[in-house]
Each structure stands twice: as C-alpha cells, then as structure tokens.
Tab-separated table of C-alpha atoms and ligand atoms in Angstrom:
chain	number	residue	atom	x	y	z
I	6	MET	CA	154.425	131.408	157.217
I	7	ASN	CA	155.370	127.741	157.767
I	8	ILE	CA	153.212	125.629	160.066
I	9	LEU	CA	153.645	121.979	161.002
I	10	LEU	CA	150.594	120.223	162.444
I	11	GLY	CA	150.653	117.054	164.520
I	12	SER	CA	147.568	114.876	164.983
I	13	SER	CA	146.671	111.240	165.569
I	14	GLU	CA	143.696	111.476	163.184
I	15	ILE	CA	142.979	113.155	159.887
I	16	GLN	CA	139.880	112.720	157.795
I	17	PRO	CA	139.437	110.829	155.428
I	18	PHE	CA	142.403	108.647	156.360
I	19	SER	CA	141.569	108.104	160.010
I	20	LYS	CA	138.718	109.355	162.137
I	21	THR	CA	137.033	108.706	165.436
I	22	GLY	CA	135.508	112.156	165.865
I	23	GLY	CA	135.578	115.861	165.167
I	24	LEU	CA	139.356	116.156	165.594
I	25	ALA	CA	139.865	114.383	162.252
I	26	ASP	CA	137.531	116.764	160.403
I	27	MET	CA	139.060	119.795	162.029
I	28	VAL	CA	142.726	119.101	161.268
I	29	ALA	CA	141.991	118.061	157.674
I	30	ALA	CA	140.137	121.299	157.048
I	31	LEU	CA	142.706	123.372	158.913
I	32	GLY	CA	145.499	122.018	156.685
I	33	LYS	CA	143.511	122.560	153.537
I	34	TYR	CA	142.297	126.080	154.287
I	35	LEU	CA	145.621	127.297	155.700
I	36	GLY	CA	147.170	126.070	152.449
I	37	GLU	CA	144.582	127.955	150.440
I	38	ALA	CA	145.365	131.097	152.426
I	39	GLY	CA	148.993	130.804	151.306
I	40	VAL	CA	150.496	129.194	154.415
I	41	HIS	CA	153.031	126.412	153.874
I	42	VAL	CA	151.540	123.510	155.866
I	43	GLY	CA	152.746	120.078	156.856
I	44	MET	CA	150.984	117.474	158.954
I	45	VAL	CA	152.497	114.523	160.790
I	46	THR	CA	150.172	111.581	161.460
I	47	PRO	CA	150.380	107.776	161.702
I	48	LEU	CA	150.085	105.470	158.705
I	49	TYR	CA	147.306	103.234	159.937
I	50	ARG	CA	146.315	99.878	158.483
I	51	GLY	CA	144.841	99.822	155.012
I	52	LEU	CA	145.755	103.368	153.977
I	53	LEU	CA	148.338	102.390	151.367
I	54	GLU	CA	145.853	100.038	149.720
I	55	GLN	CA	143.104	102.638	149.781
I	56	TYR	CA	145.010	105.769	148.749
I	57	GLU	CA	147.313	105.403	145.789
I	58	GLY	CA	148.654	108.917	146.239
I	59	ILE	CA	150.480	108.050	149.460
I	60	GLN	CA	154.100	107.738	148.371
I	61	ARG	CA	156.858	105.864	150.148
I	62	THR	CA	159.963	108.023	150.637
I	63	GLU	CA	163.551	107.107	151.405
I	64	ARG	CA	163.354	108.991	154.688
I	65	THR	CA	163.615	106.916	157.842
I	66	ILE	CA	163.789	108.333	161.341
I	67	ASP	CA	165.219	106.648	164.417
I	68	VAL	CA	163.973	107.783	167.786
I	69	SER	CA	164.568	106.723	171.369
I	70	LEU	CA	161.784	105.190	173.346
I	71	GLY	CA	163.161	104.503	176.799
I	72	ALA	CA	166.245	102.358	176.257
I	73	ARG	CA	165.143	101.227	172.784
I	74	ILE	CA	165.564	102.772	169.382
I	75	GLU	CA	162.542	102.532	167.081
I	76	ARG	CA	162.520	103.356	163.387
I	77	ALA	CA	159.828	105.129	161.406
I	78	ARG	CA	159.542	105.317	157.657
I	79	ILE	CA	157.959	108.443	156.220
I	80	TYR	CA	155.351	108.365	153.468
I	81	GLU	CA	154.081	111.516	151.822
I	82	PHE	CA	150.812	112.651	150.404
I	83	GLN	CA	149.850	116.042	149.051
I	84	PRO	CA	146.101	116.633	149.374
I	85	SER	CA	146.351	120.165	148.016
I	86	GLU	CA	148.838	122.811	147.005
I	87	ASN	CA	150.881	124.031	150.002
I	88	PHE	CA	149.721	121.093	152.139
I	89	THR	CA	151.751	117.909	152.620
I	90	ILE	CA	150.935	115.046	154.943
I	91	TYR	CA	153.869	113.075	156.374
I	92	PHE	CA	152.578	109.635	157.297
I	93	VAL	CA	154.625	107.832	159.930
I	94	GLU	CA	154.909	104.122	159.325
I	95	HIS	CA	155.669	101.734	162.150
I	96	VAL	CA	154.172	98.315	161.535
I	97	HIS	CA	153.899	97.206	165.136
I	98	PHE	CA	152.506	100.490	166.496
I	99	PHE	CA	150.105	101.537	163.778
I	100	GLN	CA	149.100	98.606	161.568
I	101	ARG	CA	146.123	97.757	163.744
I	102	SER	CA	142.412	97.890	163.200
I	103	GLY	CA	141.832	100.671	165.745
I	104	ILE	CA	143.341	104.093	166.339
I	105	TYR	CA	143.350	104.106	170.146
I	106	GLY	CA	141.954	100.656	170.851
I	107	GLU	CA	139.505	97.950	169.903
I	108	HIS	CA	136.178	96.763	171.354
I	109	SER	CA	135.961	99.697	173.786
I	110	HIS	CA	139.420	98.893	175.235
I	111	ASP	CA	142.415	101.139	174.783
I	112	TYR	CA	145.611	99.530	173.539
I	113	ALA	CA	147.911	98.805	176.487
I	114	ASP	CA	150.874	100.438	174.738
I	115	ASN	CA	149.251	103.779	173.836
I	116	ALA	CA	151.878	105.746	175.782
I	117	GLU	CA	154.645	104.187	173.676
I	118	ARG	CA	152.751	104.472	170.423
I	119	PHE	CA	152.082	108.188	170.758
I	120	LEU	CA	155.395	109.113	172.395
I	121	PHE	CA	156.952	107.503	169.341
I	122	LEU	CA	154.775	109.595	167.021
I	123	THR	CA	155.680	112.745	168.960
I	124	ARG	CA	159.420	111.992	168.862
I	125	VAL	CA	159.164	111.538	165.087
I	126	LEU	CA	157.302	114.862	164.884
I	127	LEU	CA	160.158	116.512	166.796
I	128	LYS	CA	162.825	115.066	164.502
I	129	LEU	CA	160.902	115.992	161.380
I	130	THR	CA	160.529	119.561	162.634
I	131	PHE	CA	164.276	119.970	162.268
I	132	GLU	CA	164.893	117.681	159.288
I	133	LEU	CA	162.346	118.825	156.715
I	134	SER	CA	163.528	120.747	153.686
I	135	TRP	CA	161.474	123.689	155.007
I	136	LYS	CA	161.604	125.141	158.499
I	137	PRO	CA	158.362	125.305	160.514
I	138	ASP	CA	157.904	128.620	162.329
I	139	LEU	CA	155.333	127.061	164.605
I	140	VAL	CA	154.306	123.512	165.483
I	141	HIS	CA	150.593	123.199	166.161
I	142	ILE	CA	149.754	120.079	168.127
I	143	HIS	CA	146.279	118.648	168.596
I	144	ASP	CA	145.093	116.807	171.712
I	145	TRP	CA	146.896	114.462	174.071
I	146	PRO	CA	148.524	112.044	171.594
I	147	VAL	CA	151.123	114.643	170.543
I	148	ALA	CA	150.904	116.953	173.569
I	149	MET	CA	154.319	115.932	174.905
I	150	PHE	CA	155.908	117.780	171.980
I	151	PRO	CA	156.676	121.078	173.776
I	152	ALA	CA	158.314	119.240	176.691
I	153	MET	CA	160.460	117.190	174.302
I	154	LEU	CA	161.385	120.331	172.372
I	155	ARG	CA	162.355	122.131	175.545
I	156	GLN	CA	164.576	119.299	176.662
I	157	ALA	CA	166.236	119.051	173.239
I	158	LEU	CA	167.010	122.784	173.457
I	159	ALA	CA	168.424	122.438	176.946
I	160	GLU	CA	170.629	119.575	175.754
I	161	GLY	CA	171.765	121.639	172.791
I	162	THR	CA	170.715	119.026	170.220
I	163	VAL	CA	168.555	121.621	168.434
I	164	THR	CA	168.674	125.385	167.988
I	165	GLU	CA	166.253	128.032	166.688
I	166	PRO	CA	163.122	126.318	167.945
I	167	PRO	CA	159.669	126.828	166.459
I	168	LYS	CA	156.911	128.262	168.633
I	169	THR	CA	154.302	125.802	169.869
I	170	LEU	CA	150.509	125.895	170.051
I	171	CYS	CA	148.568	123.153	171.832
I	172	THR	CA	144.902	122.864	170.853
I	173	ILE	CA	142.536	121.035	173.181
I	174	HIS	CA	139.707	119.365	171.290
I	175	ASN	CA	138.318	117.604	174.346
I	176	LEU	CA	139.699	118.039	177.839
I	177	ALA	CA	138.078	114.798	178.981
I	178	TYR	CA	140.740	112.831	177.100
I	179	GLN	CA	144.105	113.602	178.656
I	180	GLY	CA	146.369	110.632	177.981
I	181	LEU	CA	146.941	109.456	181.555
I	182	PHE	CA	149.515	106.720	182.049
I	183	PRO	CA	151.133	105.010	185.044
I	184	ALA	CA	154.335	106.491	186.447
I	185	SER	CA	156.076	103.233	185.520
I	186	GLN	CA	155.899	104.361	181.866
I	187	VAL	CA	157.542	107.756	182.417
I	188	SER	CA	160.949	106.458	181.299
I	189	LEU	CA	159.523	105.906	177.777
I	190	ALA	CA	159.369	109.680	177.353
I	191	ASN	CA	163.145	110.112	177.773
I	192	LEU	CA	162.620	113.350	179.646
I	193	ASP	CA	164.602	114.694	182.538
I	194	ALA	CA	163.145	113.835	185.974
I	195	SER	CA	162.349	117.525	186.492
I	196	TYR	CA	159.425	117.229	184.037
I	197	PHE	CA	157.689	114.617	186.160
I	198	THR	CA	156.588	116.920	188.969
I	199	PRO	CA	153.200	118.445	189.863
I	200	ALA	CA	154.357	121.677	188.187
I	201	GLY	CA	155.013	119.680	185.017
I	202	MET	CA	153.404	116.601	183.515
I	203	GLU	CA	152.639	114.763	186.760
I	204	PHE	CA	148.993	114.442	187.690
I	205	TYR	CA	148.381	112.641	190.977
I	206	GLU	CA	151.395	110.391	190.467
I	207	LYS	CA	150.497	109.629	186.876
I	208	MET	CA	151.966	110.922	183.634
I	209	ASN	CA	149.494	113.263	181.922
I	210	PHE	CA	150.290	114.058	178.284
I	211	LEU	CA	147.757	116.843	177.861
I	212	LYS	CA	148.841	118.540	181.057
I	213	ALA	CA	152.403	118.593	179.673
I	214	GLY	CA	151.055	120.285	176.546
I	215	ILE	CA	149.205	122.903	178.586
I	216	VAL	CA	152.193	123.632	180.817
I	217	TYR	CA	154.962	123.738	178.216
I	218	ALA	CA	153.362	125.041	174.986
I	219	ASP	CA	153.809	128.721	174.134
I	220	TYR	CA	150.067	129.082	173.757
I	221	VAL	CA	146.990	126.936	174.397
I	222	SER	CA	143.749	127.045	172.469
I	223	THR	CA	140.426	125.232	172.366
I	224	VAL	CA	137.785	124.877	169.702
I	225	SER	CA	135.246	127.457	170.876
I	226	PRO	CA	135.361	130.651	172.936
I	227	ALA	CA	132.712	129.322	175.356
I	228	TYR	CA	134.680	126.121	176.019
I	229	ALA	CA	137.845	128.171	176.604
I	230	ALA	CA	136.010	129.882	179.468
I	231	GLU	CA	134.229	126.758	180.743
I	232	ILE	CA	137.401	124.717	181.201
I	233	LEU	CA	138.601	127.215	183.807
I	234	THR	CA	135.813	125.976	186.105
I	235	PRO	CA	135.773	122.797	188.237
I	236	GLU	CA	132.616	121.662	186.452
I	237	PHE	CA	134.303	121.401	183.051
I	238	GLY	CA	138.013	121.546	183.880
I	239	CYS	CA	138.397	117.773	184.371
I	240	GLY	CA	140.859	118.421	187.198
I	241	LEU	CA	143.070	120.675	185.041
I	242	GLU	CA	141.204	123.931	185.753
I	243	GLY	CA	143.988	125.140	188.060
I	244	VAL	CA	146.711	124.409	185.499
I	245	LEU	CA	144.656	126.132	182.820
I	246	ALA	CA	144.013	129.128	185.053
I	247	GLU	CA	147.761	129.633	185.266
I	248	ARG	CA	147.829	129.882	181.468
I	249	LYS	CA	144.687	131.951	181.093
I	250	ASP	CA	146.537	134.876	179.495
I	251	GLU	CA	147.745	132.502	176.787
I	252	LEU	CA	144.473	130.649	176.298
I	253	SER	CA	141.665	131.332	173.844
I	254	GLY	CA	139.069	129.574	171.736
I	255	ILE	CA	138.432	129.558	167.992
I	256	LEU	CA	135.233	127.965	166.749
I	257	ASN	CA	135.789	125.212	164.173
I	258	GLY	CA	134.464	125.780	160.700
I	259	VAL	CA	132.620	123.542	158.309
I	260	ASP	CA	134.191	122.278	155.133
I	261	TYR	CA	131.233	123.158	152.927
I	262	ALA	CA	132.923	121.405	150.014
I	263	GLU	CA	132.137	118.172	151.895
I	264	TRP	CA	129.099	119.113	153.919
I	265	ASN	CA	126.598	120.554	151.465
I	266	THR	CA	123.182	119.757	150.076
I	267	THR	CA	123.724	120.461	146.405
I	268	LYS	CA	126.810	118.565	145.291
I	269	ASN	CA	126.869	115.650	147.668
I	270	LYS	CA	127.568	112.127	146.487
I	271	PHE	CA	125.856	110.627	149.527
I	272	LEU	CA	122.518	112.338	148.980
I	273	ASN	CA	119.825	111.119	146.598
I	274	PHE	CA	118.373	114.587	146.046
I	275	SER	CA	119.783	118.062	145.839
I	276	TYR	CA	118.245	121.024	147.648
I	277	ASN	CA	118.962	124.520	148.919
I	278	ILE	CA	117.077	127.324	150.651
I	279	ASP	CA	115.167	128.293	147.547
I	280	ARG	CA	114.539	124.777	146.284
I	281	ILE	CA	113.787	122.918	149.483
I	282	ALA	CA	111.695	120.084	147.980
I	283	GLY	CA	114.736	117.773	147.878
I	284	LYS	CA	114.836	117.800	151.662
I	285	ALA	CA	111.353	116.277	151.905
I	286	LYS	CA	112.378	113.687	149.329
I	287	GLU	CA	115.425	112.767	151.381
I	288	LYS	CA	113.149	112.334	154.390
I	289	LYS	CA	110.815	110.060	152.486
I	290	GLN	CA	113.689	108.004	151.098
I	291	LEU	CA	115.300	107.599	154.512
I	292	GLN	CA	112.036	106.595	156.163
I	293	LYS	CA	111.566	104.018	153.425
I	294	ASP	CA	115.107	102.675	153.533
I	295	LEU	CA	115.144	102.407	157.313
I	296	GLY	CA	111.734	100.757	157.433
I	297	LEU	CA	109.977	103.606	159.208
I	298	PRO	CA	106.419	104.506	158.167
I	299	VAL	CA	106.707	107.002	155.295
I	300	GLU	CA	105.005	109.977	156.897
I	301	PRO	CA	105.999	113.345	155.487
I	302	LYS	CA	104.045	115.296	158.101
I	303	VAL	CA	105.516	113.607	161.146
I	304	PRO	CA	108.567	115.477	162.511
I	305	LEU	CA	111.735	113.448	162.195
I	306	PHE	CA	114.415	113.912	164.867
I	307	GLY	CA	117.929	112.565	164.453
I	308	MET	CA	121.286	112.108	166.120
I	309	ILE	CA	124.685	110.887	164.930
I	310	SER	CA	127.141	110.405	167.702
I	311	ARG	CA	129.677	108.501	169.665
I	312	LEU	CA	127.538	106.905	172.347
I	313	VAL	CA	129.268	108.131	175.474
I	314	GLU	CA	128.091	109.837	178.643
I	315	GLN	CA	129.315	113.243	177.396
I	316	LYS	CA	126.731	113.273	174.615
I	317	GLY	CA	123.754	113.222	177.007
I	318	VAL	CA	122.460	109.953	175.571
I	319	SER	CA	120.748	108.677	178.719
I	320	LEU	CA	118.931	111.970	179.288
I	321	LEU	CA	117.791	111.885	175.686
I	322	ILE	CA	116.463	108.354	176.091
I	323	GLU	CA	114.490	109.404	179.180
I	324	ALA	CA	113.029	112.364	177.320
I	325	LEU	CA	112.206	110.293	174.237
I	326	GLN	CA	110.301	107.775	176.347
I	327	GLN	CA	107.862	110.612	177.008
I	328	SER	CA	107.892	112.459	173.716
I	329	LEU	CA	107.516	109.310	171.590
I	330	ASN	CA	103.976	109.028	172.901
I	331	HIS	CA	103.317	111.968	170.583
I	332	SER	CA	103.567	111.914	166.831
I	333	MET	CA	107.270	111.951	165.987
I	334	GLN	CA	110.046	109.730	164.671
I	335	PHE	CA	113.631	109.395	165.831
I	336	VAL	CA	116.698	107.943	164.102
I	337	LEU	CA	120.043	107.333	165.689
I	338	LEU	CA	123.363	106.462	164.097
I	339	GLY	CA	126.113	105.794	166.578
I	340	SER	CA	128.275	103.407	168.481
I	341	GLY	CA	130.222	103.329	171.683
I	342	ASP	CA	129.298	102.335	175.209
I	343	PRO	CA	127.587	98.901	174.958
I	344	GLU	CA	125.156	99.849	177.720
I	345	LEU	CA	124.002	102.984	175.876
I	346	GLU	CA	123.784	101.009	172.626
I	347	GLY	CA	121.544	98.513	174.431
I	348	MET	CA	119.342	101.255	175.875
I	349	MET	CA	118.869	102.734	172.412
I	350	GLN	CA	117.958	99.316	171.034
I	351	ASP	CA	115.439	98.838	173.841
I	352	LEU	CA	113.858	102.129	172.866
I	353	GLN	CA	113.556	100.895	169.294
I	354	GLU	CA	111.872	97.716	170.479
I	355	ARG	CA	109.427	99.715	172.538
I	356	PHE	CA	108.571	102.103	169.688
I	357	PRO	CA	109.237	100.061	166.521
I	358	ASP	CA	107.195	102.391	164.302
I	359	ARG	CA	108.834	105.510	165.616
I	360	VAL	CA	112.479	104.720	166.320
I	361	LYS	CA	115.311	103.390	164.162
I	362	VAL	CA	118.672	102.720	165.721
I	363	LYS	CA	121.686	102.008	163.557
I	364	ILE	CA	124.672	100.893	165.584
I	365	GLY	CA	127.818	101.466	163.583
I	366	TYR	CA	129.851	104.095	161.815
I	367	ASP	CA	128.675	105.213	158.394
I	368	VAL	CA	129.681	108.532	156.849
I	369	GLY	CA	127.241	108.263	153.928
I	370	LEU	CA	124.313	107.546	156.224
I	371	SER	CA	125.347	110.437	158.461
I	372	HIS	CA	124.921	112.852	155.529
I	373	ARG	CA	121.550	111.314	154.690
I	374	ILE	CA	120.295	111.615	158.270
I	375	GLU	CA	121.428	115.240	158.431
I	376	ALA	CA	119.536	115.958	155.229
I	377	ALA	CA	116.408	113.947	155.989
I	378	CYS	CA	115.697	115.080	159.532
I	379	ASP	CA	113.673	118.076	160.634
I	380	PHE	CA	115.484	118.377	163.970
I	381	TYR	CA	118.893	117.341	165.226
I	382	MET	CA	119.430	116.431	168.892
I	383	MET	CA	122.620	117.435	170.657
I	384	PRO	CA	122.042	117.313	174.421
I	385	SER	CA	125.777	117.061	175.252
I	386	ARG	CA	126.760	117.672	178.872
I	387	PHE	CA	129.746	119.558	177.478
I	388	GLU	CA	130.779	120.124	173.875
I	389	PRO	CA	134.167	121.679	173.062
I	390	CYS	CA	132.898	122.722	169.624
I	391	GLY	CA	130.611	120.094	168.151
I	392	LEU	CA	130.317	119.713	164.422
I	393	ASN	CA	126.969	118.106	163.865
I	394	GLN	CA	125.018	121.165	164.936
I	395	LEU	CA	126.982	123.137	162.315
I	396	TYR	CA	126.277	120.512	159.646
I	397	SER	CA	122.613	120.482	160.718
I	398	LEU	CA	122.329	124.232	160.238
I	399	ARG	CA	123.599	123.985	156.677
I	400	TYR	CA	121.253	121.061	155.973
I	401	GLY	CA	118.246	123.034	157.242
I	402	THR	CA	117.851	120.633	160.153
I	403	ILE	CA	117.084	122.612	163.256
I	404	PRO	CA	119.450	121.825	166.110
I	405	ILE	CA	118.079	121.285	169.611
I	406	VAL	CA	121.057	121.640	171.935
I	407	HIS	CA	122.227	121.943	175.506
I	408	ALA	CA	123.737	125.438	175.831
I	409	ALA	CA	127.328	124.332	176.454
I	410	GLY	CA	130.657	125.120	174.778
I	411	GLY	CA	130.536	125.363	171.005
I	412	LEU	CA	126.783	124.683	171.028
I	413	ARG	CA	126.311	127.870	173.004
I	414	ASP	CA	128.486	129.758	170.512
I	415	SER	CA	126.935	128.476	167.302
I	416	VAL	CA	123.178	128.106	167.813
I	417	ILE	CA	120.914	131.119	168.363
I	418	ASP	CA	117.766	130.613	170.421
I	419	GLU	CA	114.586	132.627	170.114
I	420	ALA	CA	115.242	133.981	173.626
I	421	GLU	CA	118.444	135.614	172.316
I	422	SER	CA	116.890	137.016	169.154
I	423	THR	CA	113.581	136.255	167.508
I	424	GLU	CA	114.823	137.569	164.156
I	425	LYS	CA	118.015	135.542	164.237
I	426	ALA	CA	116.961	132.269	165.906
I	427	THR	CA	118.438	129.192	164.222
I	428	GLY	CA	117.675	126.521	166.801
I	429	VAL	CA	116.531	125.577	170.260
I	430	LYS	CA	118.808	125.828	173.280
I	431	PHE	CA	118.053	124.494	176.734
I	432	HIS	CA	120.082	125.393	179.788
I	433	ASP	CA	119.642	122.661	182.384
I	434	PHE	CA	121.312	119.335	181.868
I	435	THR	CA	118.220	117.309	182.826
I	436	SER	CA	115.848	115.010	180.953
I	437	ALA	CA	113.031	117.493	181.649
I	438	ALA	CA	114.992	120.200	179.807
I	439	VAL	CA	115.695	117.854	176.884
I	440	LEU	CA	111.992	116.993	176.740
I	441	GLU	CA	111.077	120.649	176.755
I	442	GLY	CA	113.534	121.166	173.878
I	443	ILE	CA	111.842	118.414	171.875
I	444	TYR	CA	108.416	119.935	172.569
I	445	ARG	CA	109.659	123.336	171.450
I	446	GLY	CA	110.833	121.678	168.238
I	447	MET	CA	107.406	120.107	167.736
I	448	ALA	CA	105.770	123.499	168.261
I	449	ILE	CA	107.981	125.074	165.571
I	450	TYR	CA	107.111	122.189	163.260
I	451	LYS	CA	103.407	122.820	163.667
I	452	LYS	CA	103.763	126.342	162.274
I	453	PRO	CA	104.989	126.033	158.670
I	454	ALA	CA	105.931	129.727	158.429
I	455	SER	CA	108.010	129.515	161.570
I	456	LEU	CA	109.660	126.286	160.382
I	457	ARG	CA	110.513	127.957	157.086
I	458	SER	CA	112.119	130.962	158.801
I	459	TYR	CA	114.168	128.786	161.135
I	460	ARG	CA	115.350	126.737	158.173
I	461	ARG	CA	116.234	129.756	156.115
I	462	ARG	CA	118.252	131.380	158.877
I	463	ALA	CA	119.941	128.081	159.716
I	464	MET	CA	120.936	127.445	156.120
I	465	GLU	CA	122.207	130.987	155.709
I	466	ALA	CA	124.413	130.841	158.815
I	467	ASP	CA	128.037	130.948	157.770
I	468	PHE	CA	130.617	128.842	159.574
I	469	SER	CA	132.994	128.596	156.658
I	470	TRP	CA	136.517	127.418	157.222
I	471	GLU	CA	138.003	130.427	155.440
I	472	ARG	CA	137.083	132.465	158.499
I	473	THR	CA	138.362	129.886	160.972
I	474	ALA	CA	141.669	129.536	159.104
I	475	GLN	CA	142.054	133.318	159.159
I	476	ALA	CA	141.538	133.313	162.940
I	477	TYR	CA	144.296	130.702	163.306
I	478	ILE	CA	146.621	132.709	161.077
I	479	GLU	CA	146.060	135.732	163.307
I	480	LEU	CA	146.739	133.620	166.388
I	481	TYR	CA	149.927	132.198	164.820
I	482	ARG	CA	151.067	135.767	164.044
I	483	LYS	CA	150.439	136.816	167.608
I	484	ILE	CA	152.370	133.847	169.030
I	485	LEU	CA	155.234	134.375	166.563
I	486	SER	CA	155.524	138.036	167.458
I	487	GLU	CA	155.946	137.317	171.159
D	618	ADP	P1	133.188	114.327	168.847
D	618	ADP	O1	134.455	114.792	168.222
D	618	ADP	O2	133.092	114.560	170.315
D	618	ADP	O3	132.859	112.902	168.505
D	618	ADP	P2	131.880	116.214	167.036
D	618	ADP	O4	130.467	116.644	166.911
D	618	ADP	O5	132.910	117.290	167.162
D	618	ADP	O6	131.975	115.188	168.249
D	618	ADP	O7	132.285	115.377	165.769
D	618	ADP	C1	131.727	114.137	165.500
D	618	ADP	C2	132.012	113.778	164.066
D	618	ADP	O8	131.970	112.363	163.937
D	618	ADP	C3	130.974	114.311	163.125
D	618	ADP	O9	131.556	114.509	161.862
D	618	ADP	C4	129.972	113.153	163.092
D	618	ADP	O10	129.167	113.162	161.951
D	618	ADP	C5	130.885	111.972	163.099
D	618	ADP	N1	130.296	110.761	163.634
D	618	ADP	C6	130.093	110.424	164.937
D	618	ADP	N2	129.547	109.197	165.028
D	618	ADP	C7	129.370	108.752	163.757
D	618	ADP	C8	128.831	107.551	163.182
D	618	ADP	N3	128.375	106.573	163.940
D	618	ADP	N4	128.831	107.443	161.836
D	618	ADP	C9	129.315	108.442	161.061
D	618	ADP	N5	129.829	109.594	161.542
D	618	ADP	C10	129.853	109.752	162.867
C-alpha cells in the first residue's frame, strides 16, 4: 500500500501542536507496518542548518497561483525505512520565523502559502517514482487538495487518481479567507458555492476538504460524534452531517519511543511502575529548579498548553484561586493569548510559593513537568484528541480532564469503573466543576494506596501507535475498496 501524507507541520522539524506529533508518528508507524509512505511539508527556516540529513534534489516543481507561476524545489529526508519526507522549499513563503504567523498575528498571505503547498502536493502525487494509492491530508492548510484533484481530473490533466482522506485535527481552525483571494486557487467558479468551499461568502479550505474528500476522519471517536452538533461543529455541523456515513474517528497514539520515563534524555531520573522513586526525585528537582519550595508531600499539579480559550485556561485560573488556599503547587508551561498569559502571571504573583508560570515553548521542560507532577490539568472546552493526557498517563501523572472529545475516550473515571479508573473526569464546563476535579485529585493524593493504584493503572494504559497505525491501515483499505 502506498500512502502520501500532506501536512503543514511535522515534529521535530516544525510544530505548533499535536498535529506535528501525530503526522510524524503516523509516517513512522505506517512505515514500520510495511506501508510505503511519503510526506509533503514545507521547508521552514533553519531546517537545513539543523538537520544534515535533509538533501537537496534536482526536482523543481512549477505551479500556478492565480495568474502567477511559482517554483518549488524539493528536498528529501528519510527518517526511517519506507518513510520519506519531501520538503517543499520556497524562500519567500516558508523561510520565516513562524509557521502560520508571528506575535499572535497570522501572515496576511496564508491562503497563497498553503495553496502553493497543496498544488505542489498535487503535482508530486503524479510525478513521484512511486504511485500513491491514497493521499491523506491533515487539517486546513492542505484541505483544498481533493478539490484541486477533482478539477485536474475534469480537465484531463491527470488520470487514475488516488483516493483522498481528510483528517480534521481541530475543527476550530478552518482556513477562512476573503472571496477576493479565491482566484489564487485556480479552481472553476463552480467550486465557490455554498455546496462547495464557500462559507458565508468566504473561501473555507477545511470545508472544501470535507465536501470533496472521499472520506473524512477526526482524531477521536467522541470528537467525530461531537462535531455533528451545533455546540462543537463550528458552523460546519450541517456539512459534516451530509458526510456522516463517511466520517469516523481514530484516537491518536503515543510514540512511546519519545514519551517514556526510562530512556528519556530530558529527564534527570529514570522510573517505571515498579521503580517509582525516580518520579519523586523528578518532582524535587523541578521544584528546586523552578524556585518552588521543595515539598515532597504537597501535591503538584501541572499544565503544558497553548494558552487559548479552547484549553479552559480562564476557568482553571478561577478554580485555582480557590484551591491554592489549600496545600498544593501548580506549574504552567505555555504561551499564546497575551491576556491569558497575563492572568497566569498574576496568579503567580498572588501565590509566589505555590505557582510557577513559564511562558514559552520548551519540549525538554514539558517532559520534566509531565514526570514531576502528581496531577495534570486538562479542562479543555473541546479536545479533538489531546496528547498531554496520554503522556500524563504514561508518566504516572493523573489527568484531571473535562469529559470532551479525546479526553472522554482516553481517561477512565471512577464513576465508570472503580477497578479501571485512571483519572478524574468532570462533565460541566464551569470553574466549579474544575475546582471539584482538583479537590478530587487532592483526595486521591491523601490516600497513598489509592494514589498508587491510579498511577499503576495509568502507567499500564496502552495507547501505542502500533494500534493507531493499524486502525488507519484498515480505514485506508476500506476507502480503497470502495
Ligand atoms: P493542541 O494540538 O490543541 O495544541 P495537543 O494536546 O493535541 O493540543 O498537543 C499539544 C502538544 O504540544 C503536546 O505535545 C504538548 O506537550 C505540546 N506543547 C504545547 N505547548 C507547549 C509548550 N509551551 N512547550 C512545549 N510543548 C508544548
């Protein structure tokens, strides 16, 4: 089976969130399962200097962007057997310090930048030395692919098309652009209608993906159901409902080769279920390094996140203002909305001995926080899959989550099964519910035997990518057989 993936991010080369982790692992584990995999992604600034293995090739690709022709050069990198990444170089579009924007502002030419990437993906689909059976596109940046493919078929410029699968990692990001930019897509006027990619007179990339792909998927079964409702459908619930027979969810996996507690270059100590002492040492070290009082018996709560409304940050702050009057500590690593960053810093000022806020992006520190904490907070309003709760489970850090999307699918609450409980789930999206979640965490912490059982079950939970990759292979087979 030959699969070509398209994504605007891939870890470790480029990452703003879970998408990057997911596509990197998908490529790797599909390859390990014997699938021939390619991935098309931009060559962002600094990658050539950082990764010697990225090789310049003689392949250049010219594509139309409105009335202009733009040229890409292809670079190649092979992270593992069966898996090749095709990096698309375009100095003006991609040699920038951000992926989608800088200083909380999107780049003004994002429509052009990602239509260009998608056109290159289309050309490569038919020009590679191997023939993809299916092109699997991820999120809005490459979601115009199926529409472009369809038009190319209608024009007769290509034959024997691959099937297409569009995976939605977060429906809240749709790639909405003014109608004045429609001509950049070089699509027939018939695509820009409410039945196609038009969304209230704007061009909507993700909607085009949903309408024109052979199949649509999301990153958890619960989210696949939620997005059919007005509450979570972000205005596309009707369009999705029309595709509901070709829509399903597959929970992301964890790349345990990266996210583990025994062979991890970011951690100072190694630990596992049977030798848990290293976890307490990590806690002590983190408290020391962050300047928190070194108190092994005080429960440490943590969060690593983009600071955006979706993640429930303001509710968490309200709840913490109450719970921090009790004995606990809280660490946050994150960045995003300046207002939320400021609110977190205010909280730190109010509780200097109990709160540490690190504004920034730091992969090493994120592993250390996962390992050091007793509890991990994830009060997201919605969460397509969520990765940090999965990492937390493996690190023996009990997740306290709002029961939405992938959080609902991956954490087991005592109310569902006392013998299987791995975390705490709350159902209302209110600060009172978050507070109650924190108090339930504190209650678990007070009973060492209960804490031990939660940790054991959490650490034993298996979200390995082998399983996720197998689920995608089955889905690919199904799509290919139709
Ligand atoms: P989303 O994709 O919505 O941001 P996920 O939970 O799916 O949320 O994935 C977030 C990923 O980004 C995780 O790997 C998380 O550790 C990482 N991450 C988020 N913020 C930071 C940060 N400030 N520093 C390091 N890693 C971060």
